[in-house]
PDB file of C-alpha atoms in Angstrom:
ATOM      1  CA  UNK I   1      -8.403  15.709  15.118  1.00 40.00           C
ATOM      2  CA  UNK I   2      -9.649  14.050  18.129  1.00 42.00           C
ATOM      3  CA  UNK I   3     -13.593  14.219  16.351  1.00 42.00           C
ATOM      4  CA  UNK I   4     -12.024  12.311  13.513  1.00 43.00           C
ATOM      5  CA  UNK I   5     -10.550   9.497  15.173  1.00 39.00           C
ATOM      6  CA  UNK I   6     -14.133   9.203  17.134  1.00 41.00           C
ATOM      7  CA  UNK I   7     -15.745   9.327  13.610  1.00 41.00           C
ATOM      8  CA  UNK I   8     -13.730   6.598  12.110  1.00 40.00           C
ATOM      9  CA  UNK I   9     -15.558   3.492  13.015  1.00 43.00           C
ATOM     10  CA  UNK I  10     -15.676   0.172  12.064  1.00 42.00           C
ATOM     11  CA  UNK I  11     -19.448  -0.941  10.921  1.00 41.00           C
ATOM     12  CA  UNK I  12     -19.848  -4.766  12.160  1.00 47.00           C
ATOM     13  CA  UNK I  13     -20.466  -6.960   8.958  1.00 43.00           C
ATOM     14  CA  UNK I  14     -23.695  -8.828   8.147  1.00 40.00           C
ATOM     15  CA  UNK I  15     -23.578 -11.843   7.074  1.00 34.00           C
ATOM     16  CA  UNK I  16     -23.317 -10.786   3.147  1.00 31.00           C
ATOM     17  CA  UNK I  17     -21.748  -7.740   3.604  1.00 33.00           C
ATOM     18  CA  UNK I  18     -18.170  -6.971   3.648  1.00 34.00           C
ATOM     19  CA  UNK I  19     -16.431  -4.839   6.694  1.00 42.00           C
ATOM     20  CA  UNK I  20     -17.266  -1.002   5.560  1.00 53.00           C
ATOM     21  CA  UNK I  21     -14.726   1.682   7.190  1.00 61.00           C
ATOM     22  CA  UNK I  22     -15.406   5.487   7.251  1.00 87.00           C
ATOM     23  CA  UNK I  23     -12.442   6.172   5.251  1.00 92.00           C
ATOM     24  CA  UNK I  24     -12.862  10.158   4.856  1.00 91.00           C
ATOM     25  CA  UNK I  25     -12.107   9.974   8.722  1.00 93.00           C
ATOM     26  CA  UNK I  26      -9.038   7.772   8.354  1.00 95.00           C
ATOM     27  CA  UNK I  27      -8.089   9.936   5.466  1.00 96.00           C
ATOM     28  CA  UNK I  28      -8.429  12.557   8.061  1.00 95.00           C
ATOM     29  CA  UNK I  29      -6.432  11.027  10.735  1.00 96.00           C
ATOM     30  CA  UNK I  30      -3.636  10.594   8.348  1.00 96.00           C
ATOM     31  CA  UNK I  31      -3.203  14.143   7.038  1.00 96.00           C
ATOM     32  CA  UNK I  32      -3.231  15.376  10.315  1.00 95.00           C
ATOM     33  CA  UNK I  33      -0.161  12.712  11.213  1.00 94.00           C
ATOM     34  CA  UNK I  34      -2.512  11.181  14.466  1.00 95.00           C
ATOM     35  CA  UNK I  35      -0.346   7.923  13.702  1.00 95.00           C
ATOM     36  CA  UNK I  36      -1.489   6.540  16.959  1.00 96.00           C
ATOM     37  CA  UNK I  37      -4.788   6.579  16.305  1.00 95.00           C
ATOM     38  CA  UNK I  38      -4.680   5.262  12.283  1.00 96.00           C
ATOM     39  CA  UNK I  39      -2.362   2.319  13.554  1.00 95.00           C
ATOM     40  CA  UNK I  40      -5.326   1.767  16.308  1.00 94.00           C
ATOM     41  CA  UNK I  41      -7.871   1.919  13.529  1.00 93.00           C
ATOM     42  CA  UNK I  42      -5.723  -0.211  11.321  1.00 93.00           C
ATOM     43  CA  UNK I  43      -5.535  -3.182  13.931  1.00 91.00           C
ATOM     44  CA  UNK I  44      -9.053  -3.089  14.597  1.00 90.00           C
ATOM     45  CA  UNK I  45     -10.049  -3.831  10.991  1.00 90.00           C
ATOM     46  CA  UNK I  46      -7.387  -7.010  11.059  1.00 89.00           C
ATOM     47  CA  UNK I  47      -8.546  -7.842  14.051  1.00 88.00           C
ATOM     48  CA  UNK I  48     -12.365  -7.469  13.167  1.00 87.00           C
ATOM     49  CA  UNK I  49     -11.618  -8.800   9.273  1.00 83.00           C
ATOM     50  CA  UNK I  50      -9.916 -11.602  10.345  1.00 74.00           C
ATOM     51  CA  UNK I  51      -6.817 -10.555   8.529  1.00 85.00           C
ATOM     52  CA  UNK I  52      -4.284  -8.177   6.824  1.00 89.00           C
ATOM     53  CA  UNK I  53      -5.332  -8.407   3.255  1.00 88.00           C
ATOM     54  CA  UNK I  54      -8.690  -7.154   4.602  1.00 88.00           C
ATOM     55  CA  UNK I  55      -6.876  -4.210   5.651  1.00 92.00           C
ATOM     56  CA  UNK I  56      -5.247  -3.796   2.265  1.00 92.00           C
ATOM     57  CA  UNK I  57      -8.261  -4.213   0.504  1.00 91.00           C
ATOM     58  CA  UNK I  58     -10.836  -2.534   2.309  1.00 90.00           C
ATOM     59  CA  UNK I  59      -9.257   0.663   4.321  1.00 94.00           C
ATOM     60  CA  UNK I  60      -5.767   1.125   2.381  1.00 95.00           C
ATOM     61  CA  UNK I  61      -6.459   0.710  -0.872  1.00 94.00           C
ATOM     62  CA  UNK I  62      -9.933   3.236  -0.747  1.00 95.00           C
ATOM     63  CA  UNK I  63      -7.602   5.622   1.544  1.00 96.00           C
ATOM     64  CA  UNK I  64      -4.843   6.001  -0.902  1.00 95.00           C
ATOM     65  CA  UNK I  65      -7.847   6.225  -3.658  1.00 94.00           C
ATOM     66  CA  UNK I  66      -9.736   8.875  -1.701  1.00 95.00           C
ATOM     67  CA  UNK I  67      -6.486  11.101  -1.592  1.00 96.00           C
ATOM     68  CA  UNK I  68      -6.040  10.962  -5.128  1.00 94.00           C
ATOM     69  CA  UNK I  69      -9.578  12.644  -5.515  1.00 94.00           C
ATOM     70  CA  UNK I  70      -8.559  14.967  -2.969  1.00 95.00           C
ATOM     71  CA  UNK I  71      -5.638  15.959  -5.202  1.00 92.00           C
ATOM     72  CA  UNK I  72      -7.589  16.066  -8.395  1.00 94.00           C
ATOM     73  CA  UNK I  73     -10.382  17.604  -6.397  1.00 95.00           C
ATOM     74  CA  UNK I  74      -7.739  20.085  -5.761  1.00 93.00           C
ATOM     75  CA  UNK I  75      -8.996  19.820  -1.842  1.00 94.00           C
ATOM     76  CA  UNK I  76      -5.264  18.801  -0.781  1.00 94.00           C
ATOM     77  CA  UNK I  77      -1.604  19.820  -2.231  1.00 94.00           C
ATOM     78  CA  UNK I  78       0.978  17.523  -3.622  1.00 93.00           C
ATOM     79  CA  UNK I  79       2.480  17.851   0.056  1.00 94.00           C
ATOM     80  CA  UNK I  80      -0.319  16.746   1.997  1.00 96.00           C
ATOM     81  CA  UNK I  81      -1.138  13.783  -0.254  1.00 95.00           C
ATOM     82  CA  UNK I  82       2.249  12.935  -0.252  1.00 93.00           C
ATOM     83  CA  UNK I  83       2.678  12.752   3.029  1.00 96.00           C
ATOM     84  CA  UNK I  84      -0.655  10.947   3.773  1.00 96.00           C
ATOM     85  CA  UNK I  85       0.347   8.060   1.460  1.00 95.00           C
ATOM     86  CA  UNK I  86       3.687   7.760   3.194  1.00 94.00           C
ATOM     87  CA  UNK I  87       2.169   7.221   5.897  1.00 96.00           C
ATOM     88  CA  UNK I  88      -0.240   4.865   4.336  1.00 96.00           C
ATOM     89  CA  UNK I  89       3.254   3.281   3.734  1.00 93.00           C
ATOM     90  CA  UNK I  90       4.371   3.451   6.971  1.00 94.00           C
ATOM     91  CA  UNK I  91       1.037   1.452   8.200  1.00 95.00           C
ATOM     92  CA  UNK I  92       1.388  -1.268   5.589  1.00 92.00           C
ATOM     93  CA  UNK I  93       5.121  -1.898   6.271  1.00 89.00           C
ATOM     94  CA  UNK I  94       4.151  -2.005  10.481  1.00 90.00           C
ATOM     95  CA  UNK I  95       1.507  -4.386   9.317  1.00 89.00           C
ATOM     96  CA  UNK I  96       3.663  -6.553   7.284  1.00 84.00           C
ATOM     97  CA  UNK I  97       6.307  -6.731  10.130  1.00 66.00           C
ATOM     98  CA  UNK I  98       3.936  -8.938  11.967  1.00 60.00           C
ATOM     99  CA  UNK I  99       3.049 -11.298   9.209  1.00 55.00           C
ATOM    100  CA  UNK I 100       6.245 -11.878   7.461  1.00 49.00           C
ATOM    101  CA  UNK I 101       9.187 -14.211   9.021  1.00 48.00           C
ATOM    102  CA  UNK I 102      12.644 -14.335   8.168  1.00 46.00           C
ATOM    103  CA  UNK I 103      12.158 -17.970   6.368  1.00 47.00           C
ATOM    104  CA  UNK I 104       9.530 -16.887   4.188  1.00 46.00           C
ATOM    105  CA  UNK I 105      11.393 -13.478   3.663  1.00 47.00           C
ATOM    106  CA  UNK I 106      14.466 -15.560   2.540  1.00 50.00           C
ATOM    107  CA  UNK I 107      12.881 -18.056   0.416  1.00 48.00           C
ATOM    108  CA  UNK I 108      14.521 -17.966  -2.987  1.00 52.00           C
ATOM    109  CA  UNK I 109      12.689 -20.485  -4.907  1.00 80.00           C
ATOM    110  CA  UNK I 110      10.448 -17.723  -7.128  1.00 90.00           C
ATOM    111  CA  UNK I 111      11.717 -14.164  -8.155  1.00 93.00           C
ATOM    112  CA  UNK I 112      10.146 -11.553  -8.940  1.00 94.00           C
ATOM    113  CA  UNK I 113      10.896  -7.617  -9.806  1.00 93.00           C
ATOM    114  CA  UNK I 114       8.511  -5.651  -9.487  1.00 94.00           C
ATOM    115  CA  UNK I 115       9.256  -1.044 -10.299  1.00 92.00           C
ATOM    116  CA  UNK I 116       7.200   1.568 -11.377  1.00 91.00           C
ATOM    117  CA  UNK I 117       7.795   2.416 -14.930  1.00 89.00           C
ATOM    118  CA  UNK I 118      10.715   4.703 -15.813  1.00 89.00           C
ATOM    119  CA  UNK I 119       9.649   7.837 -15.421  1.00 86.00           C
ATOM    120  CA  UNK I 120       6.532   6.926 -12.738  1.00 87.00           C
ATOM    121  CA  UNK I 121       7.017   8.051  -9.059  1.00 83.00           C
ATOM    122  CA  UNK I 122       3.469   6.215  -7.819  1.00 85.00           C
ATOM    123  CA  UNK I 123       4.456   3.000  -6.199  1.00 86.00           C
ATOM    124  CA  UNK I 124       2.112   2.696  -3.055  1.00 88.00           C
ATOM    125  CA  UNK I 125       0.186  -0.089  -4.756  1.00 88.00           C
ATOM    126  CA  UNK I 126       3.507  -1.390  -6.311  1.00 90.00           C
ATOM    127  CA  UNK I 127       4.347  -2.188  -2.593  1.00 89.00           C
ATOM    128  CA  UNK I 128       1.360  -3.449  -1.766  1.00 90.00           C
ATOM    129  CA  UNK I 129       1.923  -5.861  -4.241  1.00 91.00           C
ATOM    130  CA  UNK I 130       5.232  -6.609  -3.282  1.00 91.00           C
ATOM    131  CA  UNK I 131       4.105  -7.327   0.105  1.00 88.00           C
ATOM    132  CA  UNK I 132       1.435  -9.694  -0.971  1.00 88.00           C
ATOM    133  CA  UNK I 133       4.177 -11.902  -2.850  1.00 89.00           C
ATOM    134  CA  UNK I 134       6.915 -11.572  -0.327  1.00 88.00           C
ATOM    135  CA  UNK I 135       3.936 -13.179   2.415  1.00 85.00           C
ATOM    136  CA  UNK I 136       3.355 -15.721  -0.174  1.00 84.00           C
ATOM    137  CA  UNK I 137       7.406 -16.682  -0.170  1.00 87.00           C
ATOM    138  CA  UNK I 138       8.549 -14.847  -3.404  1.00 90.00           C
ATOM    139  CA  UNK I 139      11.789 -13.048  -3.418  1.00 92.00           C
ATOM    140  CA  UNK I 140      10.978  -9.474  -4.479  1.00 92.00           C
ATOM    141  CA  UNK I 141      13.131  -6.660  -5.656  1.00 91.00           C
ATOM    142  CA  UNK I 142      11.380  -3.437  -5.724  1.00 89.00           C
ATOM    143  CA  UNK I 143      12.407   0.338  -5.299  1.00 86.00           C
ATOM    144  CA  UNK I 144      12.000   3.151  -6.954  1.00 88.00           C
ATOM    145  CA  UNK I 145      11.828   4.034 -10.641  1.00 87.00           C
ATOM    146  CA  UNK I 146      15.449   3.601 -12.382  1.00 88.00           C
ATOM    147  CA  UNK I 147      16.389   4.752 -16.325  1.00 90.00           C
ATOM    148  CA  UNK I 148      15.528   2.193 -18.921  1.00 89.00           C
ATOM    149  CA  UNK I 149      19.075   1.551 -19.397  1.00 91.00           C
ATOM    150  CA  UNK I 150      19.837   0.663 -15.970  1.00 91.00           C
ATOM    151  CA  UNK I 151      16.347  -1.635 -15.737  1.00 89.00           C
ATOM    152  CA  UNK I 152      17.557  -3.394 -19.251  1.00 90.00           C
ATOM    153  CA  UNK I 153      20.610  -4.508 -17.381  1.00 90.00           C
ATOM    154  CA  UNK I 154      18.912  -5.513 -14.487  1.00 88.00           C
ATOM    155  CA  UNK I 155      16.757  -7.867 -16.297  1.00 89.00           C
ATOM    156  CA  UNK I 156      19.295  -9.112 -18.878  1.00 91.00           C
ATOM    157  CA  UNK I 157      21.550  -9.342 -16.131  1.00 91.00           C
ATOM    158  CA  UNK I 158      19.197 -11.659 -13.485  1.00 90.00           C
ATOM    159  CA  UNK I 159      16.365 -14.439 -13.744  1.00 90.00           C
ATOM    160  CA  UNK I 160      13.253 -12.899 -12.997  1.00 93.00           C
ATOM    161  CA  UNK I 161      10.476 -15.111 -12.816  1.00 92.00           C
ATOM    162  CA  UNK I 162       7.651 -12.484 -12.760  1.00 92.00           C
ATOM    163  CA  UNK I 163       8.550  -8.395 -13.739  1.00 92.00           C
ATOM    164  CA  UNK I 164       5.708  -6.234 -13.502  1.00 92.00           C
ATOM    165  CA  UNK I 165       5.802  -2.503 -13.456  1.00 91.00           C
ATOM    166  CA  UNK I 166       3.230   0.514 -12.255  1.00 91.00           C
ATOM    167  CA  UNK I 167       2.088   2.915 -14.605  1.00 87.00           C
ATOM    168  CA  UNK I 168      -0.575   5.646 -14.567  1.00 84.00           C
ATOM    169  CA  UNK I 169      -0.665   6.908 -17.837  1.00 76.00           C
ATOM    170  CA  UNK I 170      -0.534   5.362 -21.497  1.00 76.00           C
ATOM    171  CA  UNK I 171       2.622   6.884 -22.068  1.00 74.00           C
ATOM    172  CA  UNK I 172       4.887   4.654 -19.843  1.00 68.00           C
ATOM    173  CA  UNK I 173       3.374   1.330 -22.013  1.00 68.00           C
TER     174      UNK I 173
END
């Protein structure tokens, strides 16, 4: 996968044109687990962007997008997407080690709750989220999906200032 990680560059940015990244080749370097090299390709874009939510936006987001269409595309199995946004997961939580500190992580003043629906398992972009309003000093409670019983007493049993959920279908509405 060695061609891949050559492939995945980083194309400087014009003066009215956002940072573009080759993500088919970080795609690449994630299904084939070279972790060293999508952690080197995921500094260089905050280093080159100027930040992380450049990362989030422009090579996490599309790579997490892009193996969706490779499942529907029926290119890669429920395994190997799986796996590729784990470690999609793995890159954002690395990333979020280095911008978050304990006093912003413990801030209590806003809370929010933030789960996929009941019944949902997608929740990459859920923690995206989550990160976002953790860096921003919110106290977040997130995980995975739980019953709508157990969720009703969550809520009825805590102030939430903000609950949002993830859904991909009409059905969980």
């Amino acid at each position: 996968m060695q061609r891949a990680a050559e492939e995945c560059e980083v194309i400087e940015p014009t003066a009215n044109q956002t940072t573009r990244f080759d993500i088919q080749a970080f795609v690449d370097l994630l299904i084939s687990d070279d972790m060293e090299q999508a952690h080197a390709v995921a500094d260089r874009v905050i280093v080159l962007s100027g930040g992380r939510d450049a990362l989030l936006r422009d090579l996490l987001t599309p790579a997490a997008q892009h193996l969706g269409v490779l499942w529907e595309q029926d290119v890669c199995d429920f395994t190997t997407v799986t796996l590729g946004v784990y470690r999609l997961d793995q890159i954002m939580r690395h990333t979020a080690a280095t911008v978050l500190e304990p006093e912003i992580v413990l801030s209590h003043e806003r809370h929010a709750l933030l789960l996929p629906a009941p019944g949902e398992q997608h929740s990459f972009g859920l923690n995206m989220v989550a990160d976002i309003f953790r860096e921003s000093g919110w106290c977040v409670r997130s995980g995975p999906a739980v019953p709508k019983a157990k969720l009703l007493d969550l809520v009825k049993g805590e102030w939430f200032d903000m609950v949002g959920f993830s859904v991909t279908a009409d059905r969980s509405l």
